[in-house]
Short mmCIF file of C-alpha atoms and ligand atoms in Angstrom, two decimals:
data_model
loop_
_atom_site.label_atom_id
_atom_site.label_comp_id
_atom_site.label_asym_id
_atom_site.label_seq_id
_atom_site.Cartn_x
_atom_site.Cartn_y
_atom_site.Cartn_z
CA UNK T 1 76.95 -151.90 94.52
CA UNK T 2 78.86 -154.53 96.49
CA UNK T 3 77.31 -157.06 98.78
CA UNK T 4 78.89 -159.41 101.20
CA UNK T 5 75.67 -160.20 103.05
CA UNK T 6 73.49 -162.78 101.41
CA UNK T 7 70.37 -160.86 102.49
CA UNK T 8 71.19 -158.12 99.97
CA UNK T 9 71.47 -160.44 96.98
CA UNK T 10 67.90 -159.97 95.63
CA UNK T 11 68.45 -156.20 95.90
CA UNK T 12 71.65 -156.36 93.84
CA UNK T 13 69.93 -158.37 91.11
CA UNK T 14 66.88 -156.06 91.20
CA UNK T 15 69.14 -153.03 90.87
CA UNK T 16 70.91 -154.55 87.86
CA UNK T 17 67.52 -155.38 86.32
CA UNK T 18 66.16 -151.90 87.00
CA UNK T 19 69.16 -150.39 85.32
CA UNK T 20 68.70 -152.65 82.29
CA UNK T 21 64.97 -152.05 82.04
CA UNK T 22 65.45 -148.30 81.97
CA UNK T 23 67.38 -148.94 78.73
CA UNK T 24 70.45 -147.16 80.04
CA UNK T 25 73.01 -149.71 78.83
CA UNK T 26 71.74 -150.16 75.29
CA UNK T 27 73.06 -147.26 73.23
CA UNK T 28 76.36 -147.60 71.43
CA UNK T 29 77.80 -144.75 73.48
CA UNK T 30 76.69 -146.34 76.78
CA UNK T 31 78.30 -149.64 75.82
CA UNK T 32 81.53 -147.91 74.89
CA UNK T 33 81.48 -145.99 78.15
CA UNK T 34 81.09 -149.19 80.18
CA UNK T 35 83.89 -150.93 78.30
CA UNK T 36 86.20 -147.97 78.82
CA UNK T 37 85.29 -147.90 82.51
CA UNK T 38 86.27 -151.56 82.80
CA UNK T 39 89.56 -150.84 81.00
CA UNK T 40 90.24 -147.92 83.34
CA UNK T 41 89.45 -150.07 86.38
CA UNK T 42 92.22 -152.44 85.30
CA UNK T 43 94.86 -149.98 84.13
CA UNK T 44 94.43 -147.43 86.92
CA UNK T 45 94.72 -150.16 89.55
CA UNK T 46 97.30 -152.38 87.88
CA UNK T 47 99.55 -152.67 90.91
CA UNK T 48 96.60 -153.44 93.19
CA UNK T 49 95.57 -156.26 90.84
CA UNK T 50 99.14 -157.56 90.71
CA UNK T 51 99.35 -157.50 94.51
CA UNK T 52 96.03 -159.33 94.87
CA UNK T 53 97.12 -162.05 92.45
CA UNK T 54 100.41 -162.40 94.29
CA UNK T 55 98.57 -162.72 97.57
CA UNK T 56 96.03 -165.27 96.27
CA UNK T 57 98.26 -167.43 94.08
CA UNK T 58 101.79 -166.00 94.34
CA UNK T 59 101.35 -165.06 90.70
CA UNK T 60 104.32 -162.94 89.59
CA UNK T 61 103.79 -159.60 87.86
CA UNK T 62 104.76 -160.84 84.39
CA UNK T 63 102.30 -163.70 84.63
CA UNK T 64 99.59 -161.45 86.10
CA UNK T 65 99.97 -159.20 83.07
CA UNK T 66 100.44 -161.90 80.43
CA UNK T 67 97.77 -164.35 81.52
CA UNK T 68 95.15 -162.12 83.11
CA UNK T 69 95.21 -158.32 82.80
CA UNK T 70 96.46 -157.98 79.21
CA UNK T 71 93.98 -160.60 77.99
CA UNK T 72 91.01 -158.70 79.43
CA UNK T 73 92.35 -155.45 77.96
CA UNK T 74 92.75 -157.17 74.57
CA UNK T 75 89.10 -158.30 74.74
CA UNK T 76 88.01 -154.75 75.58
CA UNK T 77 90.01 -153.26 72.68
CA UNK T 78 88.68 -155.88 70.29
CA UNK T 79 85.10 -155.11 71.32
CA UNK T 80 85.62 -151.35 71.07
CA UNK T 81 87.09 -151.76 67.58
CA UNK T 82 84.23 -153.89 66.27
CA UNK T 83 81.23 -152.66 68.25
CA UNK T 84 79.88 -150.26 65.62
CA UNK T 85 79.75 -153.08 63.06
CA UNK T 86 78.39 -155.64 65.53
CA UNK T 87 75.38 -153.56 66.58
CA UNK T 88 74.20 -153.02 63.00
CA UNK T 89 71.24 -155.15 61.92
CA UNK T 90 72.14 -157.59 59.11
CA UNK T 91 69.96 -158.04 56.03
CA UNK T 92 68.83 -161.58 55.34
CA UNK T 93 67.49 -162.81 51.97
CA UNK T 94 63.78 -163.65 51.77
CA UNK T 95 62.51 -166.61 49.67
CA UNK T 96 60.71 -165.68 46.46
CA UNK T 97 57.33 -167.02 47.68
CA UNK T 98 57.32 -164.45 50.51
CA UNK T 99 58.22 -161.52 48.27
CA UNK T 100 57.80 -158.62 48.39
CA UNK T 101 59.32 -158.50 51.87
CA UNK T 102 62.48 -157.60 53.73
CA UNK T 103 64.16 -159.49 56.56
CA UNK T 104 66.88 -158.55 58.99
CA UNK T 105 68.50 -159.76 62.17
CA UNK T 106 68.51 -157.19 64.96
CA UNK T 107 70.92 -157.92 67.82
CA UNK T 108 69.49 -157.03 71.21
CA UNK T 109 70.85 -157.47 74.73
CA UNK T 110 69.51 -160.31 76.85
CA UNK T 111 69.12 -158.43 80.15
CA UNK T 112 70.99 -159.28 83.34
CA UNK T 113 73.99 -161.62 83.05
CA UNK T 114 75.42 -163.54 86.00
CA UNK T 115 79.15 -164.36 85.84
CA UNK T 116 80.39 -167.00 88.31
CA UNK T 117 84.18 -167.36 88.29
CA UNK T 118 86.77 -169.81 89.66
CA UNK T 119 89.92 -168.95 91.61
CA UNK T 120 92.70 -169.96 89.23
CA UNK T 121 92.54 -166.93 86.89
CA UNK T 122 90.34 -164.83 89.15
CA UNK T 123 90.64 -161.60 87.14
CA UNK T 124 90.50 -163.01 83.62
CA UNK T 125 87.68 -165.49 84.12
CA UNK T 126 85.46 -162.96 85.87
CA UNK T 127 86.10 -159.90 83.72
CA UNK T 128 86.56 -161.40 80.26
CA UNK T 129 82.94 -162.65 80.10
CA UNK T 130 81.89 -159.24 81.46
CA UNK T 131 83.42 -157.57 78.36
CA UNK T 132 81.03 -159.49 76.11
CA UNK T 133 78.06 -158.89 78.41
CA UNK T 134 78.64 -155.10 78.43
CA UNK T 135 79.45 -154.92 74.71
CA UNK T 136 76.10 -156.57 74.02
CA UNK T 137 74.30 -153.95 76.17
CA UNK T 138 73.52 -156.05 79.25
CA UNK T 139 73.94 -155.33 82.92
CA UNK T 140 75.78 -157.85 85.06
CA UNK T 141 76.20 -159.38 88.48
CA UNK T 142 79.69 -160.73 89.22
CA UNK T 143 80.39 -163.58 91.64
CA UNK T 144 84.16 -163.83 92.12
CA UNK T 145 85.65 -166.92 93.74
CA UNK T 146 85.86 -166.89 97.53
CA UNK T 147 89.06 -168.94 97.17
CA UNK T 148 90.89 -165.96 95.67
CA UNK T 149 89.85 -163.56 98.48
CA UNK T 150 92.26 -160.68 97.75
CA UNK T 151 91.13 -160.45 94.13
CA UNK T 152 87.50 -160.88 95.10
CA UNK T 153 87.53 -158.03 97.62
CA UNK T 154 89.54 -155.75 95.31
CA UNK T 155 86.99 -156.17 92.51
CA UNK T 156 84.09 -155.72 94.94
CA UNK T 157 85.69 -152.49 96.18
CA UNK T 158 86.47 -151.07 92.71
CA UNK T 159 83.29 -151.92 90.82
CA UNK T 160 81.06 -149.29 92.52
CA UNK T 161 83.52 -146.50 91.70
CA UNK T 162 83.92 -147.48 88.04
CA UNK T 163 80.25 -148.34 87.50
CA UNK T 164 78.57 -145.75 89.73
CA UNK T 165 75.31 -146.00 87.81
CA UNK T 166 74.91 -149.66 88.79
CA UNK T 167 75.37 -151.50 85.49
CA UNK T 168 77.68 -153.95 87.27
CA UNK T 169 77.26 -155.37 90.76
CA UNK T 170 79.47 -157.72 92.76
CA UNK T 171 78.30 -160.39 95.15
CA UNK T 172 81.12 -161.91 97.19
CA UNK T 173 80.88 -165.24 98.93
CA UNK T 174 80.91 -169.02 98.57
CA UNK T 175 78.30 -171.74 98.35
CA UNK T 176 75.44 -170.10 100.35
CA UNK T 177 75.72 -166.80 98.46
CA UNK T 178 75.99 -168.54 95.08
CA UNK T 179 73.02 -170.74 95.95
CA UNK T 180 70.95 -167.67 96.79
CA UNK T 181 72.10 -165.93 93.63
CA UNK T 182 71.09 -168.92 91.54
CA UNK T 183 67.56 -168.71 92.94
CA UNK T 184 67.19 -165.28 91.29
CA UNK T 185 66.11 -164.72 87.72
CA UNK T 186 68.86 -163.95 85.22
CA UNK T 187 68.81 -163.77 81.44
CA UNK T 188 72.09 -165.61 80.99
CA UNK T 189 74.57 -167.32 83.30
CA UNK T 190 78.24 -167.86 82.51
CA UNK T 191 79.80 -170.34 84.86
CA UNK T 192 83.49 -171.27 84.84
CA UNK T 193 84.50 -174.07 87.17
CA UNK T 194 84.15 -177.78 87.78
CA UNK T 195 81.67 -180.10 86.11
CA UNK T 196 80.19 -180.96 89.51
CA UNK T 197 79.23 -177.36 90.27
CA UNK T 198 78.37 -176.83 86.58
CA UNK T 199 75.59 -179.39 87.02
CA UNK T 200 74.30 -177.52 90.11
CA UNK T 201 74.28 -174.27 88.13
CA UNK T 202 72.49 -175.82 85.17
CA UNK T 203 69.84 -177.39 87.42
CA UNK T 204 69.16 -174.04 89.11
CA UNK T 205 69.10 -172.26 85.73
CA UNK T 206 66.54 -174.77 84.44
CA UNK T 207 64.09 -173.61 87.14
CA UNK T 208 64.11 -170.13 85.59
CA UNK T 209 64.67 -171.33 81.99
CA UNK T 210 67.87 -169.31 81.97
CA UNK T 211 70.37 -170.15 79.21
CA UNK T 212 73.86 -171.08 80.41
CA UNK T 213 77.39 -171.04 79.13
CA UNK T 214 79.40 -173.62 81.03
CA UNK T 215 83.18 -173.38 80.89
CA UNK T 216 84.32 -176.58 82.57
CA UNK T 217 87.48 -178.63 82.86
CA UNK T 218 88.74 -182.13 82.28
CA UNK T 219 91.92 -183.89 81.24
CA UNK T 220 93.41 -182.10 78.23
CA UNK T 221 95.79 -184.53 76.50
CA UNK T 222 99.01 -183.83 74.64
CA UNK T 223 100.68 -186.00 72.05
CA UNK T 224 104.38 -185.85 71.34
CA UNK T 225 106.17 -187.71 68.54
CA UNK T 226 109.70 -187.96 67.37
CA UNK T 227 109.23 -185.77 64.34
CA UNK T 228 108.85 -182.72 66.60
CA UNK T 229 111.81 -180.72 67.90
CA UNK T 230 112.09 -182.19 71.37
CA UNK T 231 113.74 -179.22 73.16
CA UNK T 232 111.21 -176.66 71.91
CA UNK T 233 108.27 -179.03 72.41
CA UNK T 234 109.35 -179.86 75.98
CA UNK T 235 109.80 -176.19 76.83
CA UNK T 236 106.33 -175.33 75.53
CA UNK T 237 104.79 -178.28 77.33
CA UNK T 238 106.56 -177.43 80.60
CA UNK T 239 105.60 -173.77 80.35
CA UNK T 240 101.95 -174.62 79.69
CA UNK T 241 101.83 -177.23 82.44
CA UNK T 242 103.71 -175.50 85.24
CA UNK T 243 102.58 -171.90 84.75
CA UNK T 244 100.35 -170.99 87.72
CA UNK T 245 101.63 -174.25 89.29
CA UNK T 246 99.50 -176.27 86.89
CA UNK T 247 96.23 -174.68 88.02
CA UNK T 248 95.06 -173.91 84.50
CA UNK T 249 91.93 -175.40 82.95
CA UNK T 250 93.64 -175.78 79.56
CA UNK T 251 97.01 -176.97 80.90
CA UNK T 252 98.14 -180.21 79.26
CA UNK T 253 96.95 -182.73 81.84
CA UNK T 254 99.06 -185.66 80.56
CA UNK T 255 101.28 -186.36 77.59
CA UNK T 256 101.30 -189.48 75.45
CA UNK T 257 104.23 -190.69 73.41
CA UNK T 258 105.73 -193.99 72.25
CA UNK T 259 107.71 -195.97 74.91
CA UNK T 260 111.07 -195.31 73.20
CA UNK T 261 110.57 -191.54 73.54
CA UNK T 262 109.67 -191.49 77.24
CA UNK T 263 113.22 -191.11 78.71
CA UNK T 264 114.23 -188.42 76.19
CA UNK T 265 111.00 -186.48 76.77
CA UNK T 266 111.37 -186.68 80.57
CA UNK T 267 114.99 -185.42 80.25
CA UNK T 268 113.98 -182.58 77.96
CA UNK T 269 111.18 -181.58 80.36
CA UNK T 270 113.72 -181.54 83.20
CA UNK T 271 116.02 -179.23 81.21
CA UNK T 272 113.09 -176.94 80.31
CA UNK T 273 111.95 -176.72 83.96
CA UNK T 274 115.48 -175.83 85.07
CA UNK T 275 115.80 -173.23 82.28
CA UNK T 276 112.57 -171.51 83.33
CA UNK T 277 112.51 -171.89 87.13
CA UNK T 278 116.11 -172.76 88.05
CA UNK T 279 117.58 -175.78 89.83
CA UNK T 280 115.28 -175.27 92.80
CA UNK T 281 111.91 -173.83 91.71
CA UNK T 282 111.12 -173.37 95.43
CA UNK T 283 113.50 -170.40 95.30
CA UNK T 284 112.09 -169.01 92.06
CA UNK T 285 110.05 -165.80 92.28
CA UNK T 286 108.17 -166.84 89.14
CA UNK T 287 106.89 -170.22 90.30
CA UNK T 288 103.40 -170.17 91.85
CA UNK T 289 101.82 -171.87 94.85
CA UNK T 290 98.83 -174.17 95.33
CA UNK T 291 95.72 -172.21 96.19
CA UNK T 292 94.77 -173.96 99.48
CA UNK T 293 95.48 -176.92 101.75
CA UNK T 294 92.65 -179.02 100.34
CA UNK T 295 94.00 -178.79 96.80
CA UNK T 296 97.55 -179.27 98.11
CA UNK T 297 96.69 -182.48 99.97
CA UNK T 298 94.84 -183.81 96.94
CA UNK T 299 97.97 -183.32 94.84
CA UNK T 300 100.25 -184.95 97.43
CA UNK T 301 97.90 -187.93 97.32
CA UNK T 302 98.67 -188.40 93.62
CA UNK T 303 102.31 -189.15 94.49
CA UNK T 304 101.37 -192.42 96.22
CA UNK T 305 102.44 -195.36 94.09
CA UNK T 306 104.37 -193.35 91.50
CA UNK T 307 108.08 -192.82 91.11
CA UNK T 308 108.61 -189.23 89.91
CA UNK T 309 111.17 -188.85 87.11
CA UNK T 310 111.42 -185.15 88.02
CA UNK T 311 110.38 -183.26 91.17
CA UNK T 312 107.88 -184.85 93.53
CA UNK T 313 108.94 -182.61 96.43
CA UNK T 314 106.72 -180.22 98.36
CA UNK T 315 106.49 -177.93 101.36
CA UNK T 316 103.09 -177.74 103.00
CA UNK T 317 103.82 -174.62 105.06
CA UNK T 318 104.14 -172.62 101.83
CA UNK T 319 101.95 -174.87 99.69
CA UNK T 320 104.91 -175.25 97.36
CA UNK T 321 104.67 -178.26 95.04
CA UNK T 322 107.61 -178.76 92.69
CA UNK T 323 107.17 -179.19 88.92
CA UNK T 324 106.78 -182.96 88.75
CA UNK T 325 106.94 -185.45 85.91
CA UNK T 326 105.79 -189.03 86.49
CA UNK T 327 106.09 -191.90 84.04
CA UNK T 328 104.09 -195.08 83.70
CA UNK T 329 105.11 -198.43 82.24
CA UNK T 330 103.76 -199.34 78.82
CA UNK T 331 100.67 -201.59 78.96
CA UNK T 332 98.54 -203.28 76.31
CA UNK T 333 95.56 -201.08 77.08
CA UNK T 334 96.59 -197.72 78.51
CA UNK T 335 93.59 -195.78 79.78
CA UNK T 336 92.67 -192.36 81.09
CA UNK T 337 89.50 -191.78 83.09
CA UNK T 338 87.70 -193.94 85.67
CA UNK T 339 89.33 -197.19 84.40
CA UNK T 340 92.89 -195.86 84.50
CA UNK T 341 95.63 -197.57 86.50
CA UNK T 342 96.30 -194.68 88.92
CA UNK T 343 94.24 -191.76 90.36
CA UNK T 344 96.53 -189.24 88.61
CA UNK T 345 95.21 -190.65 85.32
CA UNK T 346 91.61 -190.86 86.55
CA UNK T 347 90.85 -187.25 87.56
CA UNK T 348 91.69 -183.79 86.29
CA UNK T 349 95.05 -183.07 87.97
CA UNK T 350 94.83 -179.26 88.16
CA UNK T 351 98.32 -178.99 89.63
CA UNK T 352 101.99 -179.31 88.68
CA UNK T 353 102.15 -183.05 87.96
CA UNK T 354 102.68 -184.15 84.37
CA UNK T 355 102.23 -187.88 83.71
CA UNK T 356 103.89 -189.30 80.61
CA UNK T 357 101.75 -192.16 79.37
CA UNK T 358 103.44 -194.53 76.90
CA UNK T 359 101.24 -195.71 74.04
CA UNK T 360 102.07 -197.99 71.13
CA UNK T 361 101.13 -195.46 68.43
CA UNK T 362 99.24 -192.27 67.61
CA UNK T 363 96.25 -194.49 66.80
CA UNK T 364 96.34 -195.90 70.33
CA UNK T 365 96.60 -192.34 71.70
CA UNK T 366 93.41 -191.53 69.79
CA UNK T 367 91.72 -194.55 71.42
CA UNK T 368 92.82 -193.34 74.87
CA UNK T 369 91.35 -189.88 74.19
CA UNK T 370 88.12 -191.32 72.82
CA UNK T 371 87.85 -193.68 75.79
CA UNK T 372 86.60 -190.93 78.08
CA UNK T 373 85.06 -187.43 78.23
CA UNK T 374 85.73 -184.92 75.46
CA UNK T 375 88.57 -182.67 76.66
CA UNK T 376 88.71 -178.88 76.71
CA UNK T 377 91.88 -178.81 74.57
CA UNK T 378 94.11 -181.22 72.67
CA UNK T 379 97.77 -180.45 71.97
CA UNK T 380 99.60 -182.26 69.19
CA UNK T 381 103.34 -181.83 69.03
CA UNK T 382 104.12 -183.32 65.65
CA UNK T 383 105.31 -182.06 62.30
CA UNK T 384 103.62 -184.90 60.45
CA UNK T 385 100.53 -183.73 58.52
CA UNK T 386 99.15 -187.28 58.64
CA UNK T 387 99.41 -187.47 62.44
CA UNK T 388 97.84 -184.04 62.82
CA UNK T 389 94.98 -185.03 60.53
CA UNK T 390 94.48 -188.24 62.51
CA UNK T 391 93.99 -186.35 65.79
CA UNK T 392 91.96 -183.54 64.24
CA UNK T 393 89.57 -185.88 62.43
CA UNK T 394 89.30 -188.79 64.85
CA UNK T 395 88.88 -186.97 68.18
CA UNK T 396 86.63 -184.22 69.54
CA UNK T 397 87.78 -181.48 71.92
CA UNK T 398 87.08 -177.83 72.77
CA UNK T 399 90.10 -176.84 70.65
CA UNK T 400 93.15 -178.35 68.94
CA UNK T 401 96.55 -176.65 68.99
CA UNK T 402 99.61 -177.85 67.09
CA UNK T 403 103.10 -177.55 68.56
CA UNK T 404 102.00 -175.22 71.37
CA UNK T 405 99.57 -175.12 74.28
CA UNK T 406 97.44 -172.49 76.07
CA UNK T 407 97.99 -169.77 73.47
CA UNK T 408 94.69 -170.33 71.65
CA UNK T 409 93.02 -168.63 74.65
CA UNK T 410 94.66 -165.38 73.52
CA UNK T 411 93.40 -165.58 69.93
CA UNK T 412 90.41 -163.20 70.08
CA UNK T 413 89.22 -164.44 66.67
CA UNK T 414 88.67 -167.96 68.01
CA UNK T 415 85.75 -169.05 70.18
CA UNK T 416 86.82 -170.41 73.57
CA UNK T 417 84.79 -173.19 75.13
CA UNK T 418 84.39 -176.88 75.65
CA UNK T 419 82.34 -179.68 74.13
CA UNK T 420 80.53 -182.49 75.93
CA UNK T 421 81.78 -182.78 79.51
CA UNK T 422 84.24 -179.90 79.04
CA UNK T 423 81.44 -177.39 78.63
CA UNK T 424 78.78 -175.82 76.44
CA UNK T 425 78.74 -172.52 74.63
CA UNK T 426 81.76 -170.34 73.94
CA UNK T 427 82.99 -166.79 74.25
CA UNK T 428 85.89 -164.43 73.38
CA UNK T 429 85.82 -161.71 70.73
CA UNK T 430 82.76 -161.73 68.53
CA UNK T 431 81.68 -165.06 70.06
CA UNK T 432 81.14 -163.27 73.40
CA UNK T 433 79.03 -160.76 71.57
CA UNK T 434 76.93 -163.55 70.08
CA UNK T 435 76.65 -165.36 73.42
CA UNK T 436 75.22 -162.31 75.19
CA UNK T 437 72.94 -161.09 72.40
CA UNK T 438 69.62 -162.27 71.05
CA UNK T 439 69.53 -162.02 67.28
CA UNK T 440 65.94 -161.03 66.75
CA UNK T 441 64.53 -161.83 63.31
CA UNK T 442 62.47 -158.95 61.95
CA UNK T 443 60.37 -159.45 58.81
CA UNK T 444 58.62 -156.58 57.07
CA UNK T 445 55.94 -157.08 54.42
CA UNK T 446 53.99 -154.36 52.66
CA UNK T 447 50.17 -154.61 52.77
CA UNK T 448 50.10 -153.99 49.02
CA UNK T 449 50.31 -155.97 46.83
CA UNK T 450 48.26 -158.45 48.89
CA UNK T 451 50.44 -161.42 47.83
CA UNK T 452 49.55 -163.55 50.90
CA UNK T 453 46.11 -164.23 49.35
CA UNK T 454 47.82 -167.05 47.42
CA UNK T 455 48.42 -169.03 50.61
CA UNK T 456 45.03 -168.30 52.18
CA UNK T 457 41.74 -170.25 51.71
CA UNK T 458 39.77 -171.10 49.68
CA UNK T 459 42.84 -172.40 47.63
CA UNK T 460 40.88 -172.96 44.43
CA UNK T 461 40.87 -176.65 43.30
CA UNK T 462 43.33 -177.70 46.02
CA UNK T 463 40.79 -176.62 48.63
CA UNK T 464 38.06 -179.09 47.55
CA UNK T 465 37.11 -181.95 49.91
CA UNK T 466 38.87 -185.30 49.29
P1 NAD E 501 84.34 -174.75 91.42
O1 NAD E 501 83.38 -175.38 90.49
O2 NAD E 501 84.58 -175.40 92.74
O3 NAD E 501 83.92 -173.23 91.76
C1 NAD E 501 83.58 -172.29 90.77
C2 NAD E 501 82.59 -171.28 91.34
O4 NAD E 501 81.41 -171.96 91.78
C3 NAD E 501 83.10 -170.46 92.52
O5 NAD E 501 82.73 -169.11 92.33
C4 NAD E 501 82.38 -171.06 93.71
O6 NAD E 501 82.09 -170.12 94.72
C5 NAD E 501 81.09 -171.59 93.13
N1 NAD E 501 80.61 -172.79 93.83
C6 NAD E 501 81.36 -173.77 94.39
N2 NAD E 501 80.57 -174.74 94.92
C7 NAD E 501 79.30 -174.36 94.70
C8 NAD E 501 78.01 -174.93 95.01
N3 NAD E 501 77.90 -176.08 95.65
N4 NAD E 501 76.91 -174.25 94.61
C9 NAD E 501 77.00 -173.09 93.96
N5 NAD E 501 78.19 -172.50 93.65
C10 NAD E 501 79.32 -173.11 94.01
O7 NAD E 501 85.68 -174.62 90.56
P2 NAD E 501 87.10 -174.11 91.02
O8 NAD E 501 87.68 -175.10 91.99
O9 NAD E 501 87.02 -172.68 91.42
O10 NAD E 501 87.89 -174.22 89.63
C11 NAD E 501 88.47 -175.43 89.21
C12 NAD E 501 87.70 -176.04 88.06
O11 NAD E 501 87.35 -175.07 87.10
C13 NAD E 501 88.52 -177.07 87.28
O12 NAD E 501 87.70 -178.17 86.95
C14 NAD E 501 88.91 -176.32 86.02
O13 NAD E 501 89.21 -177.13 84.91
C15 NAD E 501 87.72 -175.47 85.78
N6 NAD E 501 88.06 -174.30 85.00
C16 NAD E 501 87.56 -174.19 83.73
C17 NAD E 501 87.91 -173.09 82.95
C18 NAD E 501 87.40 -172.91 81.54
O14 NAD E 501 87.57 -171.82 81.00
N7 NAD E 501 86.77 -173.89 80.95
C19 NAD E 501 88.75 -172.13 83.48
C20 NAD E 501 89.22 -172.28 84.78
C21 NAD E 501 88.86 -173.35 85.54
#
């Protein structure tokens, strides 16, 4: 069922609940059927998805496949491969004092899951959580982002044909529809988006005591030092930063290095940008656009008071914003967050501007990171085991990646999620399965022998009055 009218929202949730309560999504075969239906929805409509992503974000076909469609399909295949093992109860040892007895953990679905998605990866971030929800035997209500309207309406149109029995529903819309949705009762909510809206979601969920997974953002730092291969490091940094025109939650937000490395790093980033998107990325068919005027104007604002080492050009009619690198002078106390010297270092950039922040040492970089919110990811481009250990042990982040960026999101064996201000809870692979299941402890004790008598009154001597 698809709804675009807010008045139908309670009906959509009730239908998803009715479907769940009839137990129709619980069997192994039902779960497999739903997962295959989701896979078919993507593969049979590949070109429609590619066209929608082009229309919403000017995402080219390679990127649509690499960073959205193939990742959802990989999640589906992973779940299908492991589902039989996941659904089995696991035996748990029982302490001697409780013997004879047997204990096990029985995974059960939670019920109805609400998935609220952002616009930047509008297929991946809506459908990847859905894989886990369906694998765990739940039904779901999807709320795609209104800021990726082509993708939103495509999904709303396809869902009823691929889930005709109503295990998945779509509610399209923006703030009023999401507000109404959040007033309904769900059994789990996965929200991907900003910390500001994350707080609204968590407050609404608290009213219903609904558990939440919050996938939020923040400023993900990168460190670069001279022991790393500068050309490869710069190419990986530029790719991670400027893919999807920087509108990636785990894009490196800023890069820190020592002052002597700043010119060489800026040069190498320039070469990497030219290698990937040509002399004029405006002409490149593989360079994206900014999602809307509001975001575009915000990014243009960041150029005030900086002197770009690379790029810094834009075209509002097309919402084209060139890959841009800005450098800052070295200071005694470099900072990131509310106390930083410039707005581009104060807020999550979420666009194609990469500041290079000079710091005296890796230790000072650690202080900068620890001076503000825990980031979603930390990227360390260094071959030195000591430097890697320093960052890994002295900072906290959703994930750490050495000598690369973004790619951890494709490792189905790793949980994906933030910590502190960058989010709570995690998903992907078996972690999605855990997120959307309740592991119910079941303990079985025979009536004979009646061994519980030992812990029941009158307790012999121990039971006498003191
Ligand atoms: P957003 O928070 O503005 O919107 C996300 C969703 O919330 C949308 O579906 C939107 O309709 C809904 N929403 C917006 N305002 C609302 C309100 N007042 N009440 C109820 N619902 C509301 O985020 P966005 O602009 O779509 O995405 C950008 C943010 O998302 C960035 O901070 C980015 O880092 C983060 N992000 C995080 C991840 C991750 O996996 N951790 C992935 C992508 C994006």
